[in-house]
PDB file of C-alpha atoms in Angstrom:
ATOM      1  CA  MET A   1      17.320 -20.896 -20.954  1.00  0.00           C
ATOM      2  CA  LEU A   2      15.142 -17.877 -21.239  1.00  0.00           C
ATOM      3  CA  LEU A   3      13.936 -18.122 -17.618  1.00  0.00           C
ATOM      4  CA  LYS A   4      17.539 -17.956 -16.563  1.00  0.00           C
ATOM      5  CA  GLU A   5      18.072 -14.666 -18.344  1.00  0.00           C
ATOM      6  CA  TYR A   6      14.900 -13.453 -16.823  1.00  0.00           C
ATOM      7  CA  GLN A   7      16.091 -14.220 -13.389  1.00  0.00           C
ATOM      8  CA  LYS A   8      19.323 -12.320 -14.052  1.00  0.00           C
ATOM      9  CA  PHE A   9      17.202  -9.418 -15.266  1.00  0.00           C
ATOM     10  CA  LEU A  10      15.201  -9.500 -11.867  1.00  0.00           C
ATOM     11  CA  LEU A  11      18.447  -9.620 -10.006  1.00  0.00           C
ATOM     12  CA  SER A  12      19.690  -6.543 -11.685  1.00  0.00           C
ATOM     13  CA  LEU A  13      16.581  -4.698 -10.377  1.00  0.00           C
ATOM     14  CA  GLY A  14      17.664  -5.422  -6.873  1.00  0.00           C
ATOM     15  CA  LEU A  15      14.758  -7.858  -6.043  1.00  0.00           C
ATOM     16  CA  LYS A  16      15.059 -10.253  -3.119  1.00  0.00           C
ATOM     17  CA  LYS A  17      15.563 -13.964  -3.825  1.00  0.00           C
ATOM     18  CA  THR A  18      12.185 -14.695  -2.472  1.00  0.00           C
ATOM     19  CA  THR A  19      10.699 -12.247  -4.876  1.00  0.00           C
ATOM     20  CA  ILE A  20      12.655 -13.697  -7.852  1.00  0.00           C
ATOM     21  CA  LYS A  21      11.448 -17.157  -6.925  1.00  0.00           C
ATOM     22  CA  ASN A  22       7.913 -16.055  -6.714  1.00  0.00           C
ATOM     23  CA  TYR A  23       8.237 -14.173 -10.076  1.00  0.00           C
ATOM     24  CA  THR A  24       9.801 -17.181 -11.737  1.00  0.00           C
ATOM     25  CA  TRP A  25       7.154 -19.604 -10.511  1.00  0.00           C
ATOM     26  CA  ASN A  26       4.373 -17.345 -11.772  1.00  0.00           C
ATOM     27  CA  ILE A  27       5.955 -17.071 -15.192  1.00  0.00           C
ATOM     28  CA  GLU A  28       6.443 -20.928 -15.296  1.00  0.00           C
ATOM     29  CA  GLN A  29       2.662 -21.255 -14.537  1.00  0.00           C
ATOM     30  CA  PHE A  30       1.904 -18.877 -17.451  1.00  0.00           C
ATOM     31  CA  LEU A  31       4.142 -20.689 -19.806  1.00  0.00           C
ATOM     32  CA  LEU A  32       2.553 -24.083 -18.862  1.00  0.00           C
ATOM     33  CA  TRP A  33      -0.796 -22.474 -19.661  1.00  0.00           C
ATOM     34  CA  LEU A  34       0.517 -21.172 -22.852  1.00  0.00           C
ATOM     35  CA  ASP A  35       1.846 -24.566 -23.795  1.00  0.00           C
ATOM     36  CA  LYS A  36       3.792 -24.141 -27.016  1.00  0.00           C
ATOM     37  CA  ASN A  37       1.730 -21.283 -28.439  1.00  0.00           C
ATOM     38  CA  ASN A  38       3.318 -17.871 -29.028  1.00  0.00           C
ATOM     39  CA  ILE A  39       2.934 -14.972 -26.768  1.00  0.00           C
ATOM     40  CA  THR A  40       0.434 -12.861 -28.800  1.00  0.00           C
ATOM     41  CA  GLU A  41      -1.892 -10.129 -27.718  1.00  0.00           C
ATOM     42  CA  GLU A  42      -4.867 -12.610 -28.329  1.00  0.00           C
ATOM     43  CA  ASN A  43      -3.349 -15.238 -26.051  1.00  0.00           C
ATOM     44  CA  LEU A  44      -2.451 -12.622 -23.386  1.00  0.00           C
ATOM     45  CA  LYS A  45      -6.139 -11.583 -23.323  1.00  0.00           C
ATOM     46  CA  LYS A  46      -7.207 -15.159 -23.012  1.00  0.00           C
ATOM     47  CA  TYR A  47      -4.869 -15.670 -19.941  1.00  0.00           C
ATOM     48  CA  PHE A  48      -6.432 -12.538 -18.373  1.00  0.00           C
ATOM     49  CA  ASP A  49      -9.851 -14.251 -18.784  1.00  0.00           C
ATOM     50  CA  TYR A  50      -8.357 -17.453 -17.244  1.00  0.00           C
ATOM     51  CA  LEU A  51      -7.103 -15.468 -14.259  1.00  0.00           C
ATOM     52  CA  ILE A  52     -10.382 -13.875 -13.776  1.00  0.00           C
ATOM     53  CA  LYS A  53     -12.285 -17.189 -13.602  1.00  0.00           C
ATOM     54  CA  LYS A  54      -9.558 -18.914 -11.456  1.00  0.00           C
ATOM     55  CA  TYR A  55      -8.882 -16.350  -8.764  1.00  0.00           C
ATOM     56  CA  PRO A  56     -11.485 -14.607  -6.630  1.00  0.00           C
ATOM     57  CA  ARG A  57      -9.377 -11.835  -5.214  1.00  0.00           C
ATOM     58  CA  VAL A  58      -8.328  -8.741  -7.081  1.00  0.00           C
ATOM     59  CA  ALA A  59      -5.053  -8.645  -5.294  1.00  0.00           C
ATOM     60  CA  THR A  60      -4.026 -12.152  -6.448  1.00  0.00           C
ATOM     61  CA  ILE A  61      -5.026 -11.281 -10.050  1.00  0.00           C
ATOM     62  CA  ASN A  62      -3.183  -7.985  -9.994  1.00  0.00           C
ATOM     63  CA  LEU A  63      -0.008  -9.595  -8.594  1.00  0.00           C
ATOM     64  CA  ARG A  64       0.029 -12.039 -11.529  1.00  0.00           C
ATOM     65  CA  LEU A  65      -0.593  -9.282 -13.984  1.00  0.00           C
ATOM     66  CA  THR A  66       2.113  -7.175 -12.469  1.00  0.00           C
ATOM     67  CA  ILE A  67       4.639  -9.940 -12.792  1.00  0.00           C
ATOM     68  CA  LEU A  68       3.498 -10.710 -16.383  1.00  0.00           C
ATOM     69  CA  ASN A  69       3.935  -6.943 -17.191  1.00  0.00           C
ATOM     70  CA  ASN A  70       7.477  -7.244 -15.946  1.00  0.00           C
ATOM     71  CA  TYR A  71       8.116 -10.312 -17.968  1.00  0.00           C
ATOM     72  CA  LEU A  72       6.747  -8.632 -21.110  1.00  0.00           C
ATOM     73  CA  GLN A  73       8.968  -5.684 -20.426  1.00  0.00           C
ATOM     74  CA  PHE A  74      11.926  -8.117 -20.199  1.00  0.00           C
ATOM     75  CA  LEU A  75      10.874  -9.674 -23.637  1.00  0.00           C
ATOM     76  CA  GLY A  76      10.497  -6.193 -25.195  1.00  0.00           C
ATOM     77  CA  LYS A  77       6.859  -6.616 -25.784  1.00  0.00           C
ATOM     78  CA  ARG A  78       4.709  -3.541 -26.032  1.00  0.00           C
ATOM     79  CA  PHE A  79       1.581  -5.206 -24.532  1.00  0.00           C
ATOM     80  CA  ARG A  80       0.786  -4.348 -20.992  1.00  0.00           C
ATOM     81  CA  TYR A  81      -2.104  -5.387 -18.635  1.00  0.00           C
ATOM     82  CA  ASP A  82      -4.157  -2.755 -16.949  1.00  0.00           C
ATOM     83  CA  LEU A  83      -4.480  -3.722 -13.280  1.00  0.00           C
ATOM     84  CA  LEU A  84      -8.087  -4.149 -11.881  1.00  0.00           C
ATOM     85  CA  SER A  85      -9.662  -1.366  -9.851  1.00  0.00           C
ATOM     86  CA  ASP A  86     -11.572  -2.008  -6.601  1.00  0.00           C
ATOM     87  CA  THR A  87     -14.772  -1.788  -8.413  1.00  0.00           C
ATOM     88  CA  ASP A  88     -13.975  -4.447 -10.947  1.00  0.00           C
ATOM     89  CA  LYS A  89     -14.174  -7.328  -8.665  1.00  0.00           C
ATOM     90  CA  ASN A  90     -13.707  -7.151  -4.892  1.00  0.00           C
ATOM     91  CA  LEU A  91     -11.201  -4.949  -3.104  1.00  0.00           C
ATOM     92  CA  LEU A  92      -7.727  -4.198  -3.981  1.00  0.00           C
ATOM     93  CA  ILE A  93      -5.349  -5.476  -1.169  1.00  0.00           C
ATOM     94  CA  LEU A  94      -1.564  -5.588  -0.824  1.00  0.00           C
ATOM     95  CA  ASN A  95      -0.055  -8.921   0.079  1.00  0.00           C
ATOM     96  CA  PRO A  96       2.329  -8.852   3.134  1.00  0.00           C
ATOM     97  CA  GLU A  97       5.480  -8.611   1.112  1.00  0.00           C
ATOM     98  CA  GLN A  98       4.034  -5.709  -0.946  1.00  0.00           C
ATOM     99  CA  LEU A  99       3.018  -3.946   2.130  1.00  0.00           C
ATOM    100  CA  GLN A 100       6.251  -4.459   3.836  1.00  0.00           C
ATOM    101  CA  ASN A 101       8.244  -3.227   0.802  1.00  0.00           C
ATOM    102  CA  PHE A 102       6.044  -0.162   0.495  1.00  0.00           C
ATOM    103  CA  LEU A 103       6.274   0.903   4.065  1.00  0.00           C
ATOM    104  CA  GLU A 104      10.088   0.304   4.003  1.00  0.00           C
ATOM    105  CA  GLN A 105      10.580   2.767   1.121  1.00  0.00           C
ATOM    106  CA  ALA A 106      10.171   5.840   3.373  1.00  0.00           C
ATOM    107  CA  SER A 107      12.730   4.349   5.870  1.00  0.00           C
ATOM    108  CA  LYS A 108      15.521   5.035   3.236  1.00  0.00           C
ATOM    109  CA  ASP A 109      15.130   8.783   3.589  1.00  0.00           C
ATOM    110  CA  LYS A 110      16.664   9.994   6.890  1.00  0.00           C
ATOM    111  CA  SER A 111      15.729  13.715   6.241  1.00  0.00           C
ATOM    112  CA  LEU A 112      12.979  15.446   8.185  1.00  0.00           C
ATOM    113  CA  ILE A 113      10.664  14.854   5.086  1.00  0.00           C
ATOM    114  CA  GLY A 114      11.490  11.240   5.135  1.00  0.00           C
ATOM    115  CA  LEU A 115      10.866  11.029   8.872  1.00  0.00           C
ATOM    116  CA  ARG A 116       7.554  12.694   8.311  1.00  0.00           C
ATOM    117  CA  ASP A 117       6.521  10.349   5.460  1.00  0.00           C
ATOM    118  CA  LYS A 118       7.411   7.216   7.341  1.00  0.00           C
ATOM    119  CA  ALA A 119       5.436   8.329  10.441  1.00  0.00           C
ATOM    120  CA  LEU A 120       2.411   9.217   8.130  1.00  0.00           C
ATOM    121  CA  LEU A 121       2.433   5.968   6.307  1.00  0.00           C
ATOM    122  CA  GLU A 122       2.772   3.863   9.472  1.00  0.00           C
ATOM    123  CA  LEU A 123      -0.075   5.830  11.143  1.00  0.00           C
ATOM    124  CA  LEU A 124      -2.244   5.854   8.135  1.00  0.00           C
ATOM    125  CA  TYR A 125      -2.024   2.098   7.709  1.00  0.00           C
ATOM    126  CA  SER A 126      -2.179   1.094  11.415  1.00  0.00           C
ATOM    127  CA  THR A 127      -4.912   3.415  12.580  1.00  0.00           C
ATOM    128  CA  GLY A 128      -7.372   2.803   9.687  1.00  0.00           C
ATOM    129  CA  LEU A 129      -8.050   6.552   9.693  1.00  0.00           C
ATOM    130  CA  LYS A 130      -9.088   8.208   6.419  1.00  0.00           C
ATOM    131  CA  VAL A 131      -6.644  10.799   5.030  1.00  0.00           C
ATOM    132  CA  GLY A 132      -9.163  13.610   5.642  1.00  0.00           C
ATOM    133  CA  LYS A 133      -8.910  12.851   9.292  1.00  0.00           C
ATOM    134  CA  ILE A 134      -5.200  12.371   9.544  1.00  0.00           C
ATOM    135  CA  VAL A 135      -4.275  15.782   8.004  1.00  0.00           C
ATOM    136  CA  THR A 136      -6.444  17.599  10.597  1.00  0.00           C
ATOM    137  CA  ILE A 137      -4.582  16.025  13.611  1.00  0.00           C
ATOM    138  CA  LYS A 138      -2.676  18.635  15.691  1.00  0.00           C
ATOM    139  CA  LYS A 139       0.384  18.041  17.844  1.00  0.00           C
ATOM    140  CA  ASN A 140      -1.479  18.592  21.134  1.00  0.00           C
ATOM    141  CA  GLN A 141      -3.712  15.813  20.209  1.00  0.00           C
ATOM    142  CA  ILE A 142      -0.888  13.355  20.764  1.00  0.00           C
ATOM    143  CA  ASP A 143      -0.777  11.927  24.275  1.00  0.00           C
ATOM    144  CA  LYS A 144       2.849  10.942  24.669  1.00  0.00           C
ATOM    145  CA  ILE A 145       2.338   9.177  27.909  1.00  0.00           C
ATOM    146  CA  LYS A 146      -0.500   6.975  26.860  1.00  0.00           C
ATOM    147  CA  LYS A 147       0.676   6.987  23.176  1.00  0.00           C
ATOM    148  CA  GLN A 148      -2.724   7.915  21.787  1.00  0.00           C
ATOM    149  CA  ILE A 149      -4.331  10.192  19.345  1.00  0.00           C
ATOM    150  CA  VAL A 150      -7.057  12.020  21.425  1.00  0.00           C
ATOM    151  CA  PHE A 151     -10.020  13.503  19.656  1.00  0.00           C
ATOM    152  CA  SER A 152     -12.212  13.954  22.779  1.00  0.00           C
ATOM    153  CA  PRO A 153     -12.106  12.354  26.337  1.00  0.00           C
ATOM    154  CA  LYS A 154     -14.151   9.407  25.122  1.00  0.00           C
ATOM    155  CA  ASN A 155     -12.784   9.349  21.541  1.00  0.00           C
ATOM    156  CA  TYR A 156      -9.130   8.279  21.164  1.00  0.00           C
ATOM    157  CA  ILE A 157      -7.041   5.793  19.193  1.00  0.00           C
ATOM    158  CA  ASP A 158      -4.188   3.761  20.616  1.00  0.00           C
ATOM    159  CA  ILE A 159      -0.982   4.212  18.436  1.00  0.00           C
ATOM    160  CA  LYS A 160       0.727   0.888  17.609  1.00  0.00           C
ATOM    161  CA  PRO A 161       4.355   0.545  18.749  1.00  0.00           C
ATOM    162  CA  ILE A 162       5.913   0.667  15.350  1.00  0.00           C
ATOM    163  CA  ALA A 163       3.864   3.765  14.260  1.00  0.00           C
ATOM    164  CA  TRP A 164       4.683   5.391  17.601  1.00  0.00           C
ATOM    165  CA  HIS A 165       8.425   4.613  17.081  1.00  0.00           C
ATOM    166  CA  HIS A 166       8.395   6.507  13.916  1.00  0.00           C
ATOM    167  CA  LEU A 167       6.097   9.323  15.022  1.00  0.00           C
ATOM    168  CA  GLU A 168       8.271  10.009  18.035  1.00  0.00           C
ATOM    169  CA  LYS A 169      11.352  10.193  15.787  1.00  0.00           C
ATOM    170  CA  TYR A 170       9.641  12.619  13.476  1.00  0.00           C
ATOM    171  CA  LEU A 171       8.428  14.898  16.306  1.00  0.00           C
ATOM    172  CA  LEU A 172      11.799  14.989  18.105  1.00  0.00           C
ATOM    173  CA  LYS A 173      13.270  16.208  14.717  1.00  0.00           C
ATOM    174  CA  ARG A 174      10.745  18.994  14.350  1.00  0.00           C
ATOM    175  CA  LYS A 175      11.969  22.480  15.495  1.00  0.00           C
ATOM    176  CA  ASP A 176       9.030  24.525  14.102  1.00  0.00           C
ATOM    177  CA  GLU A 177       6.146  26.119  15.899  1.00  0.00           C
ATOM    178  CA  SER A 178       3.322  24.770  13.665  1.00  0.00           C
ATOM    179  CA  LEU A 179       0.335  23.328  15.525  1.00  0.00           C
ATOM    180  CA  TRP A 180      -0.205  20.649  12.917  1.00  0.00           C
ATOM    181  CA  LEU A 181       1.066  17.107  13.215  1.00  0.00           C
ATOM    182  CA  PHE A 182       1.886  16.597   9.504  1.00  0.00           C
ATOM    183  CA  ILE A 183       3.144  19.693   7.842  1.00  0.00           C
ATOM    184  CA  ASN A 184       4.459  20.902   4.568  1.00  0.00           C
ATOM    185  CA  PHE A 185       8.181  21.493   4.393  1.00  0.00           C
ATOM    186  CA  ASP A 186       7.814  23.756   1.286  1.00  0.00           C
ATOM    187  CA  ARG A 187      11.138  24.962   0.093  1.00  0.00           C
ATOM    188  CA  CYS A 188       9.445  27.923  -1.498  1.00  0.00           C
ATOM    189  CA  GLN A 189       8.040  28.858   1.738  1.00  0.00           C
ATOM    190  CA  LYS A 190       4.469  29.252   0.303  1.00  0.00           C
ATOM    191  CA  SER A 191       2.956  26.389   2.208  1.00  0.00           C
ATOM    192  CA  LEU A 192       5.676  26.029   4.920  1.00  0.00           C
ATOM    193  CA  GLY A 193       4.114  24.999   8.293  1.00  0.00           C
ATOM    194  CA  ARG A 194       0.648  24.315   6.949  1.00  0.00           C
ATOM    195  CA  ASN A 195      -0.991  20.971   7.463  1.00  0.00           C
ATOM    196  CA  LEU A 196      -0.759  18.534   4.514  1.00  0.00           C
ATOM    197  CA  SER A 197      -3.673  18.375   2.166  1.00  0.00           C
ATOM    198  CA  VAL A 198      -5.404  15.095   1.231  1.00  0.00           C
ATOM    199  CA  ARG A 199      -3.904  15.519  -2.223  1.00  0.00           C
ATOM    200  CA  SER A 200      -0.420  15.994  -0.731  1.00  0.00           C
ATOM    201  CA  VAL A 201      -0.743  12.687   1.100  1.00  0.00           C
ATOM    202  CA  GLU A 202      -1.969  10.971  -2.071  1.00  0.00           C
ATOM    203  CA  ARG A 203       1.205  12.320  -3.819  1.00  0.00           C
ATOM    204  CA  ILE A 204       3.389  11.019  -0.948  1.00  0.00           C
ATOM    205  CA  ILE A 205       1.868   7.587  -1.258  1.00  0.00           C
ATOM    206  CA  ASP A 206       2.339   7.506  -5.004  1.00  0.00           C
ATOM    207  CA  LYS A 207       5.909   8.566  -4.629  1.00  0.00           C
ATOM    208  CA  TYR A 208       6.908   5.663  -2.636  1.00  0.00           C
ATOM    209  CA  ALA A 209       4.753   3.224  -4.656  1.00  0.00           C
ATOM    210  CA  LYS A 210       6.684   4.288  -7.772  1.00  0.00           C
ATOM    211  CA  LYS A 211       9.897   3.269  -6.112  1.00  0.00           C
ATOM    212  CA  LEU A 212       8.780  -0.324  -5.879  1.00  0.00           C
ATOM    213  CA  ARG A 213       9.897  -2.775  -8.419  1.00  0.00           C
ATOM    214  CA  PRO A 214       7.558  -3.630  -9.955  1.00  0.00           C
ATOM    215  CA  ILE A 215       5.712  -0.448  -9.541  1.00  0.00           C
ATOM    216  CA  LEU A 216       2.392  -0.861  -7.689  1.00  0.00           C
ATOM    217  CA  ARG A 217      -0.662   1.379  -7.726  1.00  0.00           C
ATOM    218  CA  ILE A 218      -1.291   2.294  -4.173  1.00  0.00           C
ATOM    219  CA  ASN A 219      -3.663   4.783  -2.609  1.00  0.00           C
ATOM    220  CA  PRO A 220      -5.207   5.442   0.816  1.00  0.00           C
ATOM    221  CA  GLN A 221      -8.178   3.138   0.261  1.00  0.00           C
ATOM    222  CA  ILE A 222      -5.934   0.291  -0.671  1.00  0.00           C
ATOM    223  CA  LEU A 223      -4.062   0.713   2.612  1.00  0.00           C
ATOM    224  CA  ARG A 224      -7.422   0.560   4.472  1.00  0.00           C
ATOM    225  CA  ASN A 225      -8.505  -2.403   2.518  1.00  0.00           C
ATOM    226  CA  THR A 226      -5.229  -4.199   3.455  1.00  0.00           C
ATOM    227  CA  LEU A 227      -5.673  -3.418   7.203  1.00  0.00           C
ATOM    228  CA  ALA A 228      -9.198  -4.765   7.145  1.00  0.00           C
ATOM    229  CA  PHE A 229      -8.192  -7.933   5.200  1.00  0.00           C
ATOM    230  CA  ASN A 230      -5.320  -8.654   7.670  1.00  0.00           C
ATOM    231  CA  LEU A 231      -7.668  -8.053  10.647  1.00  0.00           C
ATOM    232  CA  LYS A 232     -10.290 -10.311   9.024  1.00  0.00           C
ATOM    233  CA  HIS A 233      -7.617 -13.042   8.488  1.00  0.00           C
ATOM    234  CA  GLN A 234      -6.761 -12.824  12.274  1.00  0.00           C
ATOM    235  CA  GLY A 235     -10.380 -13.465  13.051  1.00  0.00           C
ATOM    236  CA  ALA A 236     -11.939 -10.025  13.412  1.00  0.00           C
ATOM    237  CA  GLN A 237     -15.749  -9.733  12.905  1.00  0.00           C
ATOM    238  CA  GLY A 238     -17.949  -6.868  11.912  1.00  0.00           C
ATOM    239  CA  GLN A 239     -17.787  -5.093  15.171  1.00  0.00           C
ATOM    240  CA  GLN A 240     -13.975  -5.232  15.267  1.00  0.00           C
ATOM    241  CA  ILE A 241     -13.750  -4.006  11.702  1.00  0.00           C
ATOM    242  CA  LYS A 242     -16.236  -1.227  12.492  1.00  0.00           C
ATOM    243  CA  GLN A 243     -14.044  -0.026  15.365  1.00  0.00           C
ATOM    244  CA  ALA A 244     -10.640  -0.450  13.467  1.00  0.00           C
ATOM    245  CA  LEU A 245     -11.751   1.412  10.321  1.00  0.00           C
ATOM    246  CA  HIS A 246     -14.160   3.820  12.155  1.00  0.00           C
ATOM    247  CA  PHE A 247     -17.338   2.953  10.394  1.00  0.00           C
ATOM    248  CA  GLU A 248     -20.462   4.817  11.496  1.00  0.00           C
ATOM    249  CA  THR A 249     -22.813   1.672  11.459  1.00  0.00           C
ATOM    250  CA  ASN A 250     -22.504  -2.024  11.824  1.00  0.00           C
ATOM    251  CA  ILE A 251     -24.308  -2.459   8.593  1.00  0.00           C
ATOM    252  CA  ALA A 252     -21.633  -0.491   6.572  1.00  0.00           C
ATOM    253  CA  ALA A 253     -18.874  -2.485   8.234  1.00  0.00           C
ATOM    254  CA  ASN A 254     -20.477  -5.822   7.619  1.00  0.00           C
ATOM    255  CA  LYS A 255     -21.003  -4.972   3.974  1.00  0.00           C
ATOM    256  CA  TYR A 256     -17.476  -3.968   3.612  1.00  0.00           C
ATOM    257  CA  LEU A 257     -16.390  -7.166   5.359  1.00  0.00           C
ATOM    258  CA  GLN A 258     -18.333  -9.288   2.976  1.00  0.00           C
ATOM    259  CA  ARG A 259     -16.375  -7.692   0.065  1.00  0.00           C
ATOM    260  CA  LEU A 260     -12.909  -8.689   1.525  1.00  0.00           C
TER     261      LEU A 260
END
């Protein structure tokens, strides 16, 4: 009976049926583990230990903790789990649904800022570039014919079709004379036309992560981890990971690959 009420609660949050089904299944697993014991702080901590031992990937554990936090909120409990950081176990990774939902958030804003954010997030994820590199790209480095980011004649990155689609929409909407690809549209005019800072990009990512239900902690490194994991799942080896995420050495790429 309580699970039915919980499903209504999830429905009120606007979650998809597949997400509600996933949440319900995870809570059922938790209740089976709990047996007939009460939901106490001690038992919740024991369940955390159980998850740590059972699942090798941080993303899997964090998904279950996030769902449990949502259920505890529904019950009116004050206890909340802290999600694991990438140094607690392996690397934090978004599952396909989380990634899709996150990238879709910026699509809802049709303003110039929304178009910028969507292009930024798609490019950030698909290219594997670090934020510090992304924010230094200028408009004249975009080859619109070959659909590439050109750093030098021998150093360029092909832009994936979906990222190119949103980048093109953003650039067509731009009417300013700024040289930078991703710029600040500061209403106070103080930073208008300047390239975004690393911190600004982190805030943009955080803004859209907070619109998710449940809220997820997402940062640039998690997006890089997710890209690398998906490439590994598709069969990529150390050399491919090195190229896709722009590592300087094969050793660094292989060590990173081992942590995925």
